Amino acid sequence: MRTMYVGTRSAPTHETPSSSVTPVGKHLRRFKLDELPQLWNIVRGEMSFVGPRPCLPSQHELIAARRKLGVYALRPGITGIAQVKGVDMSVPEKLAELDATYLDSGSIATDLRLIITTALGAGQGDRILKRG
């Protein structure tokens, strides 16, 4: 099931207008059910439950900040410190710093806390533009 209409341009969520989200997509995104297909990526070993959220190749500022801080040593994840704290990809430096914090202090206990906190609804996900 799609969360965005066919033809929506490939852009970071914070640069995508809210009119691009389907009615069903609003609910799927609200309850983070749109993340379920990524479980297949975890099974395949391409992602983990916790780690830096993947970004688009066009997000040059975020990529540079993550590269500078060594974040790409981590496998991408469905959730992470930034998501629980409500920091989205519109603030690339802060996001990269939080990802680096996980790089330095990640543990199984941290992973469990972040997974549970995410499942209980912490964080708002990437914000969608409120305009049309």
Short mmCIF file of N, CA, C and O in Angstrom, two decimals:
data_model
loop_
_atom_site.label_atom_id
_atom_site.label_comp_id
_atom_site.label_asym_id
_atom_site.label_seq_id
_atom_site.Cartn_x
_atom_site.Cartn_y
_atom_site.Cartn_z
N MET A 1 0.84 -1.16 0.00
CA MET A 1 0.00 0.00 0.00
C MET A 1 0.89 1.24 0.00
O MET A 1 1.86 1.31 0.74
N ARG A 2 0.58 2.22 -0.80
CA ARG A 2 1.39 3.42 -0.95
C ARG A 2 1.05 4.46 0.11
O ARG A 2 -0.10 4.64 0.47
N THR A 3 2.08 5.19 0.55
CA THR A 3 1.83 6.31 1.45
C THR A 3 1.87 7.64 0.70
O THR A 3 1.36 8.63 1.20
N MET A 4 2.46 7.63 -0.49
CA MET A 4 2.53 8.83 -1.32
C MET A 4 1.91 8.51 -2.68
O MET A 4 1.96 7.38 -3.15
N TYR A 5 1.34 9.54 -3.30
CA TYR A 5 0.74 9.36 -4.61
C TYR A 5 1.80 9.06 -5.66
O TYR A 5 2.94 9.52 -5.55
N VAL A 6 1.42 8.27 -6.67
CA VAL A 6 2.28 7.99 -7.80
C VAL A 6 2.64 9.33 -8.45
O VAL A 6 1.79 10.20 -8.61
N GLY A 7 3.89 9.50 -8.79
CA GLY A 7 4.34 10.72 -9.44
C GLY A 7 4.93 11.74 -8.47
O GLY A 7 5.43 12.78 -8.89
N THR A 8 4.87 11.45 -7.16
CA THR A 8 5.49 12.35 -6.19
C THR A 8 6.99 12.35 -6.43
O THR A 8 7.59 11.29 -6.58
N ARG A 9 7.59 13.53 -6.48
CA ARG A 9 9.03 13.60 -6.76
C ARG A 9 9.83 12.98 -5.62
O ARG A 9 9.41 13.00 -4.46
N SER A 10 10.97 12.43 -5.95
CA SER A 10 11.86 11.83 -4.97
C SER A 10 12.58 12.96 -4.25
O SER A 10 13.48 13.59 -4.80
N ALA A 11 12.16 13.24 -3.04
CA ALA A 11 12.73 14.32 -2.25
C ALA A 11 12.64 13.94 -0.78
O ALA A 11 11.84 13.10 -0.39
N PRO A 12 13.47 14.56 0.04
CA PRO A 12 13.36 14.31 1.47
C PRO A 12 11.95 14.63 1.95
O PRO A 12 11.30 15.54 1.43
N THR A 13 11.48 13.93 2.94
CA THR A 13 10.13 14.10 3.44
C THR A 13 9.86 15.54 3.86
O THR A 13 8.80 16.08 3.59
N HIS A 14 10.84 16.18 4.49
CA HIS A 14 10.63 17.56 4.95
C HIS A 14 10.53 18.55 3.79
O HIS A 14 10.18 19.70 4.00
N GLU A 15 10.81 18.09 2.56
CA GLU A 15 10.66 18.94 1.38
C GLU A 15 9.48 18.50 0.51
O GLU A 15 9.30 18.98 -0.60
N THR A 16 8.68 17.58 1.01
CA THR A 16 7.54 17.04 0.27
C THR A 16 6.25 17.62 0.82
O THR A 16 6.00 17.57 2.02
N PRO A 17 5.39 18.18 -0.05
CA PRO A 17 4.14 18.77 0.44
C PRO A 17 3.18 17.71 1.00
O PRO A 17 3.15 16.58 0.54
N SER A 18 2.42 18.11 1.99
CA SER A 18 1.48 17.19 2.63
C SER A 18 0.43 16.66 1.65
O SER A 18 -0.12 15.58 1.85
N SER A 19 0.18 17.38 0.57
CA SER A 19 -0.80 16.92 -0.42
C SER A 19 -0.30 15.69 -1.18
O SER A 19 -1.08 15.05 -1.88
N SER A 20 0.97 15.34 -1.01
CA SER A 20 1.52 14.16 -1.67
C SER A 20 1.20 12.86 -0.93
O SER A 20 1.37 11.77 -1.46
N VAL A 21 0.75 12.99 0.32
CA VAL A 21 0.47 11.82 1.15
C VAL A 21 -0.97 11.37 0.92
O VAL A 21 -1.90 12.16 0.97
N THR A 22 -1.13 10.07 0.68
CA THR A 22 -2.47 9.52 0.47
C THR A 22 -3.23 9.50 1.80
O THR A 22 -2.62 9.53 2.87
N PRO A 23 -4.57 9.44 1.76
CA PRO A 23 -5.34 9.36 3.02
C PRO A 23 -4.92 8.16 3.88
O PRO A 23 -4.75 8.29 5.09
N VAL A 24 -4.75 7.01 3.26
CA VAL A 24 -4.30 5.83 4.01
C VAL A 24 -2.87 6.04 4.50
O VAL A 24 -2.51 5.65 5.61
N GLY A 25 -2.06 6.70 3.67
CA GLY A 25 -0.67 6.97 4.02
C GLY A 25 -0.53 7.79 5.29
O GLY A 25 0.40 7.58 6.06
N LYS A 26 -1.46 8.70 5.52
CA LYS A 26 -1.41 9.51 6.74
C LYS A 26 -1.47 8.63 7.98
O LYS A 26 -0.75 8.83 8.94
N HIS A 27 -2.32 7.62 7.93
CA HIS A 27 -2.46 6.71 9.08
C HIS A 27 -1.27 5.76 9.16
O HIS A 27 -0.76 5.50 10.25
N LEU A 28 -0.85 5.24 8.03
CA LEU A 28 0.30 4.33 8.03
C LEU A 28 1.54 5.03 8.58
O LEU A 28 2.29 4.46 9.37
N ARG A 29 1.75 6.27 8.16
CA ARG A 29 2.91 7.03 8.61
C ARG A 29 2.77 7.41 10.09
O ARG A 29 3.74 7.37 10.83
N ARG A 30 1.58 7.77 10.50
CA ARG A 30 1.36 8.17 11.89
C ARG A 30 1.72 7.05 12.86
O ARG A 30 2.31 7.27 13.91
N PHE A 31 1.33 5.83 12.51
CA PHE A 31 1.61 4.68 13.38
C PHE A 31 2.87 3.94 12.99
O PHE A 31 3.13 2.84 13.46
N LYS A 32 3.66 4.55 12.08
CA LYS A 32 4.96 4.03 11.63
C LYS A 32 4.85 2.67 10.95
O LYS A 32 5.81 1.92 10.86
N LEU A 33 3.66 2.34 10.44
CA LEU A 33 3.47 1.07 9.74
C LEU A 33 4.13 1.08 8.38
O LEU A 33 4.38 0.03 7.80
N ASP A 34 4.46 2.27 7.87
CA ASP A 34 5.15 2.37 6.59
C ASP A 34 6.58 1.84 6.69
O ASP A 34 7.24 1.61 5.69
N GLU A 35 7.05 1.59 7.90
CA GLU A 35 8.40 1.05 8.10
C GLU A 35 8.44 -0.48 7.99
O GLU A 35 9.51 -1.06 7.87
N LEU A 36 7.30 -1.14 8.03
CA LEU A 36 7.27 -2.60 8.03
C LEU A 36 8.01 -3.24 6.84
O LEU A 36 8.70 -4.23 7.03
N PRO A 37 7.90 -2.70 5.61
CA PRO A 37 8.65 -3.32 4.51
C PRO A 37 10.16 -3.34 4.73
O PRO A 37 10.86 -4.18 4.17
N GLN A 38 10.66 -2.44 5.57
CA GLN A 38 12.09 -2.42 5.83
C GLN A 38 12.56 -3.62 6.64
O GLN A 38 13.75 -3.90 6.71
N LEU A 39 11.61 -4.35 7.23
CA LEU A 39 12.00 -5.58 7.94
C LEU A 39 12.68 -6.55 6.97
O LEU A 39 13.58 -7.29 7.37
N TRP A 40 12.26 -6.53 5.72
CA TRP A 40 12.89 -7.39 4.71
C TRP A 40 14.36 -7.00 4.54
O TRP A 40 15.23 -7.86 4.39
N ASN A 41 14.65 -5.70 4.59
CA ASN A 41 16.03 -5.24 4.49
C ASN A 41 16.86 -5.70 5.69
O ASN A 41 18.05 -5.96 5.56
N ILE A 42 16.22 -5.80 6.84
CA ILE A 42 16.92 -6.31 8.03
C ILE A 42 17.23 -7.78 7.85
O ILE A 42 18.35 -8.23 8.11
N VAL A 43 16.25 -8.55 7.39
CA VAL A 43 16.45 -9.99 7.16
C VAL A 43 17.61 -10.21 6.17
O VAL A 43 18.42 -11.11 6.35
N ARG A 44 17.69 -9.36 5.15
CA ARG A 44 18.73 -9.49 4.13
C ARG A 44 20.08 -8.97 4.61
O ARG A 44 21.08 -9.08 3.90
N GLY A 45 20.14 -8.37 5.80
CA GLY A 45 21.40 -7.87 6.34
C GLY A 45 21.80 -6.50 5.83
O GLY A 45 22.92 -6.06 6.04
N GLU A 46 20.88 -5.79 5.19
CA GLU A 46 21.18 -4.47 4.63
C GLU A 46 20.91 -3.35 5.63
O GLU A 46 21.40 -2.24 5.46
N MET A 47 20.09 -3.65 6.63
CA MET A 47 19.74 -2.67 7.65
C MET A 47 19.69 -3.36 9.00
O MET A 47 19.73 -4.58 9.08
N SER A 48 19.58 -2.54 10.04
CA SER A 48 19.35 -3.07 11.37
C SER A 48 18.14 -2.33 11.95
O SER A 48 17.64 -1.39 11.35
N PHE A 49 17.68 -2.77 13.11
CA PHE A 49 16.55 -2.07 13.73
C PHE A 49 16.96 -0.67 14.15
O PHE A 49 16.20 0.28 14.01
N VAL A 50 18.17 -0.53 14.69
CA VAL A 50 18.65 0.75 15.20
C VAL A 50 19.90 1.17 14.44
O VAL A 50 20.81 0.36 14.22
N GLY A 51 19.94 2.42 14.05
CA GLY A 51 21.08 2.98 13.33
C GLY A 51 20.65 4.26 12.65
O GLY A 51 19.50 4.67 12.75
N PRO A 52 21.55 4.90 11.93
CA PRO A 52 21.15 6.13 11.23
C PRO A 52 20.15 5.84 10.13
O PRO A 52 20.28 4.86 9.40
N ARG A 53 19.12 6.66 10.03
CA ARG A 53 18.12 6.49 8.97
C ARG A 53 18.77 6.73 7.61
O ARG A 53 19.54 7.68 7.46
N PRO A 54 18.48 5.89 6.62
CA PRO A 54 19.04 6.13 5.29
C PRO A 54 18.53 7.47 4.74
O PRO A 54 17.43 7.91 5.06
N CYS A 55 19.36 8.10 3.95
CA CYS A 55 18.95 9.35 3.33
C CYS A 55 19.03 9.22 1.81
O CYS A 55 19.54 8.21 1.30
N LEU A 56 18.52 10.20 1.12
CA LEU A 56 18.57 10.21 -0.33
C LEU A 56 19.95 10.66 -0.79
O LEU A 56 20.61 11.46 -0.12
N PRO A 57 20.39 10.18 -1.95
CA PRO A 57 21.69 10.62 -2.48
C PRO A 57 21.78 12.13 -2.69
O PRO A 57 22.87 12.70 -2.69
N SER A 58 20.64 12.80 -2.82
CA SER A 58 20.64 14.25 -3.03
C SER A 58 20.83 15.06 -1.75
O SER A 58 20.98 16.27 -1.79
N GLN A 59 20.86 14.41 -0.60
CA GLN A 59 21.02 15.11 0.68
C GLN A 59 22.51 15.28 1.00
O GLN A 59 23.03 14.73 1.96
N HIS A 60 23.17 16.08 0.18
CA HIS A 60 24.62 16.24 0.24
C HIS A 60 25.13 16.74 1.59
O HIS A 60 26.16 16.26 2.07
N GLU A 61 24.42 17.68 2.20
CA GLU A 61 24.86 18.24 3.47
C GLU A 61 24.86 17.16 4.57
O GLU A 61 25.80 17.06 5.35
N LEU A 62 23.82 16.36 4.60
CA LEU A 62 23.74 15.28 5.59
C LEU A 62 24.80 14.22 5.33
O LEU A 62 25.47 13.75 6.25
N ILE A 63 24.98 13.86 4.08
CA ILE A 63 25.99 12.86 3.73
C ILE A 63 27.38 13.33 4.16
O ILE A 63 28.15 12.57 4.77
N ALA A 64 27.70 14.60 3.88
CA ALA A 64 29.02 15.13 4.25
C ALA A 64 29.20 15.15 5.76
O ALA A 64 30.27 14.78 6.27
N ALA A 65 28.16 15.56 6.49
CA ALA A 65 28.25 15.61 7.95
C ALA A 65 28.43 14.21 8.53
O ALA A 65 29.24 14.01 9.45
N ARG A 66 27.69 13.24 8.01
CA ARG A 66 27.83 11.87 8.50
C ARG A 66 29.20 11.30 8.16
O ARG A 66 29.81 10.62 8.98
N ARG A 67 29.68 11.58 6.97
CA ARG A 67 30.99 11.09 6.56
C ARG A 67 32.08 11.66 7.47
O ARG A 67 32.96 10.94 7.93
N LYS A 68 32.00 12.95 7.76
CA LYS A 68 32.98 13.63 8.61
C LYS A 68 33.02 13.00 10.01
O LYS A 68 34.08 12.88 10.62
N LEU A 69 31.87 12.58 10.51
CA LEU A 69 31.78 12.03 11.87
C LEU A 69 31.92 10.51 11.92
O LEU A 69 31.81 9.90 12.98
N GLY A 70 32.13 9.87 10.77
CA GLY A 70 32.33 8.42 10.74
C GLY A 70 31.06 7.59 10.89
O GLY A 70 31.13 6.40 11.17
N VAL A 71 29.91 8.20 10.68
CA VAL A 71 28.64 7.53 10.89
C VAL A 71 28.44 6.36 9.92
O VAL A 71 27.77 5.38 10.23
N TYR A 72 29.05 6.43 8.75
CA TYR A 72 28.84 5.38 7.76
C TYR A 72 29.50 4.05 8.15
O TYR A 72 29.37 3.06 7.43
N ALA A 73 30.16 4.01 9.30
CA ALA A 73 30.65 2.74 9.84
C ALA A 73 29.48 1.90 10.37
O ALA A 73 29.60 0.70 10.57
N LEU A 74 28.34 2.57 10.58
CA LEU A 74 27.14 1.89 11.09
C LEU A 74 26.24 1.43 9.95
O LEU A 74 26.15 2.08 8.92
N ARG A 75 25.56 0.34 10.18
CA ARG A 75 24.53 -0.11 9.25
C ARG A 75 23.30 0.79 9.45
O ARG A 75 22.96 1.13 10.57
N PRO A 76 22.64 1.21 8.38
CA PRO A 76 21.44 2.04 8.54
C PRO A 76 20.36 1.31 9.32
O PRO A 76 20.31 0.08 9.32
N GLY A 77 19.49 2.07 9.97
CA GLY A 77 18.45 1.46 10.79
C GLY A 77 17.08 2.06 10.56
O GLY A 77 16.93 3.09 9.92
N ILE A 78 16.08 1.39 11.12
CA ILE A 78 14.70 1.86 11.03
C ILE A 78 14.48 3.01 12.01
O ILE A 78 13.74 3.93 11.74
N THR A 79 15.12 2.94 13.16
CA THR A 79 14.99 4.00 14.16
C THR A 79 16.35 4.28 14.75
O THR A 79 17.30 3.52 14.57
N GLY A 80 16.43 5.38 15.47
CA GLY A 80 17.67 5.76 16.10
C GLY A 80 17.44 6.88 17.10
O GLY A 80 16.30 7.30 17.34
N ILE A 81 18.53 7.37 17.67
CA ILE A 81 18.43 8.42 18.68
C ILE A 81 17.74 9.66 18.10
O ILE A 81 16.87 10.25 18.73
N ALA A 82 18.11 10.05 16.89
CA ALA A 82 17.52 11.25 16.28
C ALA A 82 16.01 11.12 16.13
O ALA A 82 15.27 12.06 16.40
N GLN A 83 15.55 9.94 15.71
CA GLN A 83 14.12 9.76 15.50
C GLN A 83 13.37 9.84 16.83
O GLN A 83 12.31 10.45 16.91
N VAL A 84 13.91 9.24 17.87
CA VAL A 84 13.26 9.27 19.18
C VAL A 84 13.23 10.69 19.73
O VAL A 84 12.26 11.10 20.36
N LYS A 85 14.28 11.47 19.44
CA LYS A 85 14.34 12.85 19.92
C LYS A 85 13.58 13.81 19.00
O LYS A 85 13.52 15.00 19.28
N GLY A 86 13.03 13.32 17.90
CA GLY A 86 12.24 14.17 17.01
C GLY A 86 13.06 15.04 16.08
O GLY A 86 12.56 16.03 15.56
N VAL A 87 14.33 14.70 15.86
CA VAL A 87 15.18 15.47 14.95
C VAL A 87 15.09 14.83 13.58
O VAL A 87 15.44 13.66 13.40
N ASP A 88 14.61 15.59 12.61
CA ASP A 88 14.47 15.02 11.27
C ASP A 88 15.61 15.47 10.36
O ASP A 88 16.52 16.17 10.78
N MET A 89 15.53 15.07 9.11
CA MET A 89 16.62 15.32 8.17
C MET A 89 16.70 16.76 7.69
O MET A 89 17.58 17.10 6.92
N SER A 90 15.82 17.62 8.19
CA SER A 90 15.90 19.03 7.81
C SER A 90 16.97 19.77 8.60
O SER A 90 17.28 20.92 8.32
N VAL A 91 17.54 19.10 9.61
CA VAL A 91 18.62 19.67 10.41
C VAL A 91 19.82 18.73 10.33
O VAL A 91 20.13 18.01 11.27
N PRO A 92 20.51 18.71 9.16
CA PRO A 92 21.51 17.68 8.90
C PRO A 92 22.67 17.61 9.90
O PRO A 92 23.07 16.51 10.28
N GLU A 93 23.19 18.73 10.33
CA GLU A 93 24.32 18.71 11.28
C GLU A 93 23.92 18.08 12.61
O GLU A 93 24.63 17.24 13.14
N LYS A 94 22.79 18.49 13.14
CA LYS A 94 22.31 17.96 14.42
C LYS A 94 22.00 16.46 14.29
O LYS A 94 22.33 15.67 15.17
N LEU A 95 21.39 16.08 13.18
CA LEU A 95 21.07 14.68 12.94
C LEU A 95 22.35 13.84 12.89
O LEU A 95 22.44 12.79 13.54
N ALA A 96 23.35 14.31 12.17
CA ALA A 96 24.62 13.58 12.07
C ALA A 96 25.30 13.47 13.43
O ALA A 96 25.88 12.42 13.76
N GLU A 97 25.21 14.52 14.24
CA GLU A 97 25.81 14.48 15.58
C GLU A 97 25.14 13.44 16.46
O GLU A 97 25.80 12.71 17.20
N LEU A 98 23.81 13.35 16.38
CA LEU A 98 23.10 12.33 17.16
C LEU A 98 23.44 10.93 16.66
O LEU A 98 23.60 10.00 17.45
N ASP A 99 23.56 10.77 15.34
CA ASP A 99 23.97 9.48 14.78
C ASP A 99 25.35 9.10 15.30
O ASP A 99 25.61 7.95 15.64
N ALA A 100 26.25 10.08 15.38
CA ALA A 100 27.60 9.83 15.88
C ALA A 100 27.59 9.47 17.36
O ALA A 100 28.41 8.67 17.82
N THR A 101 26.65 10.03 18.11
CA THR A 101 26.50 9.67 19.52
C THR A 101 26.21 8.18 19.65
O THR A 101 26.78 7.50 20.50
N TYR A 102 25.34 7.69 18.78
CA TYR A 102 25.03 6.26 18.80
C TYR A 102 26.26 5.44 18.41
O TYR A 102 26.52 4.39 18.99
N LEU A 103 27.04 5.93 17.47
CA LEU A 103 28.27 5.25 17.06
C LEU A 103 29.19 5.06 18.26
O LEU A 103 29.79 4.01 18.44
N ASP A 104 29.27 6.08 19.11
CA ASP A 104 30.17 6.03 20.26
C ASP A 104 29.61 5.27 21.45
O ASP A 104 30.37 4.73 22.24
N SER A 105 28.28 5.23 21.60
CA SER A 105 27.73 4.67 22.84
C SER A 105 26.66 3.61 22.62
O SER A 105 25.96 3.25 23.56
N GLY A 106 26.50 3.12 21.39
CA GLY A 106 25.49 2.11 21.12
C GLY A 106 25.76 0.81 21.86
O GLY A 106 26.90 0.43 22.09
N SER A 107 24.69 0.15 22.29
CA SER A 107 24.79 -1.13 22.98
C SER A 107 23.47 -1.86 22.79
O SER A 107 22.49 -1.27 22.32
N ILE A 108 23.41 -3.10 23.20
CA ILE A 108 22.17 -3.85 23.11
C ILE A 108 21.10 -3.18 23.98
O ILE A 108 19.94 -3.07 23.58
N ALA A 109 21.49 -2.71 25.16
CA ALA A 109 20.53 -2.02 26.04
C ALA A 109 20.00 -0.75 25.39
O ALA A 109 18.80 -0.47 25.44
N THR A 110 20.89 0.01 24.75
CA THR A 110 20.47 1.22 24.04
C THR A 110 19.52 0.86 22.91
O THR A 110 18.48 1.51 22.73
N ASP A 111 19.86 -0.19 22.15
CA ASP A 111 19.00 -0.62 21.05
C ASP A 111 17.61 -0.99 21.55
O ASP A 111 16.60 -0.56 20.97
N LEU A 112 17.54 -1.75 22.61
CA LEU A 112 16.24 -2.16 23.16
C LEU A 112 15.43 -0.95 23.62
O LEU A 112 14.23 -0.85 23.35
N ARG A 113 16.09 -0.01 24.29
CA ARG A 113 15.41 1.20 24.75
C ARG A 113 14.87 2.00 23.57
O ARG A 113 13.72 2.44 23.57
N LEU A 114 15.68 2.16 22.51
CA LEU A 114 15.25 2.92 21.34
C LEU A 114 14.11 2.22 20.60
O LEU A 114 13.17 2.87 20.14
N ILE A 115 14.18 0.91 20.49
CA ILE A 115 13.11 0.16 19.82
C ILE A 115 11.80 0.28 20.59
O ILE A 115 10.74 0.57 20.02
N ILE A 116 11.86 0.10 21.90
CA ILE A 116 10.65 0.20 22.72
C ILE A 116 10.11 1.62 22.70
O ILE A 116 8.90 1.83 22.54
N THR A 117 10.99 2.61 22.83
CA THR A 117 10.56 4.01 22.81
C THR A 117 9.91 4.35 21.49
O THR A 117 8.88 5.04 21.44
N THR A 118 10.47 3.86 20.39
CA THR A 118 9.88 4.10 19.07
C THR A 118 8.52 3.43 18.96
O THR A 118 7.55 4.03 18.50
N ALA A 119 8.44 2.17 19.40
CA ALA A 119 7.17 1.43 19.32
C ALA A 119 6.07 2.10 20.14
O ALA A 119 4.89 2.03 19.77
N LEU A 120 6.46 2.77 21.21
CA LEU A 120 5.48 3.45 22.05
C LEU A 120 5.12 4.85 21.53
O LEU A 120 4.35 5.56 22.15
N GLY A 121 5.71 5.22 20.39
CA GLY A 121 5.30 6.45 19.73
C GLY A 121 6.20 7.65 19.89
O GLY A 121 5.80 8.76 19.53
N ALA A 122 7.40 7.47 20.42
CA ALA A 122 8.30 8.62 20.56
C ALA A 122 8.72 9.11 19.19
O ALA A 122 8.82 8.37 18.23
N GLY A 123 9.01 10.39 19.12
CA GLY A 123 9.43 10.99 17.86
C GLY A 123 8.24 11.16 16.93
O GLY A 123 7.21 10.52 17.08
N GLN A 124 8.37 12.04 16.00
CA GLN A 124 7.28 12.32 15.08
C GLN A 124 7.61 11.89 13.67
O GLN A 124 6.82 12.10 12.77
N GLY A 125 8.78 11.35 13.45
CA GLY A 125 9.18 11.02 12.09
C GLY A 125 9.55 12.29 11.35
O GLY A 125 9.54 13.38 11.91
N ASP A 126 9.91 12.16 10.11
CA ASP A 126 10.27 13.33 9.32
C ASP A 126 9.02 14.15 9.06
O ASP A 126 7.99 13.63 8.65
N ARG A 127 9.13 15.42 9.30
CA ARG A 127 7.99 16.31 9.12
C ARG A 127 7.72 16.54 7.64
O ARG A 127 8.63 16.74 6.86
N ILE A 128 6.45 16.55 7.30
CA ILE A 128 6.03 16.83 5.93
C ILE A 128 5.64 18.30 5.86
O ILE A 128 5.05 18.82 6.81
N LEU A 129 5.96 18.95 4.75
CA LEU A 129 5.56 20.34 4.57
C LEU A 129 4.06 20.47 4.72
O LEU A 129 3.29 19.65 4.20
N LYS A 130 3.59 21.48 5.41
CA LYS A 130 2.16 21.68 5.64
C LYS A 130 1.47 22.31 4.44
O LYS A 130 0.27 22.28 4.32
N ARG A 131 2.23 22.89 3.54
CA ARG A 131 1.61 23.53 2.37
C ARG A 131 1.13 22.48 1.38
O ARG A 131 1.61 21.38 1.35
N GLY A 132 0.16 22.87 0.59
CA GLY A 132 -0.51 22.09 -0.41
C GLY A 132 0.23 21.07 -1.07
O GLY A 132 0.01 20.08 -1.52
#
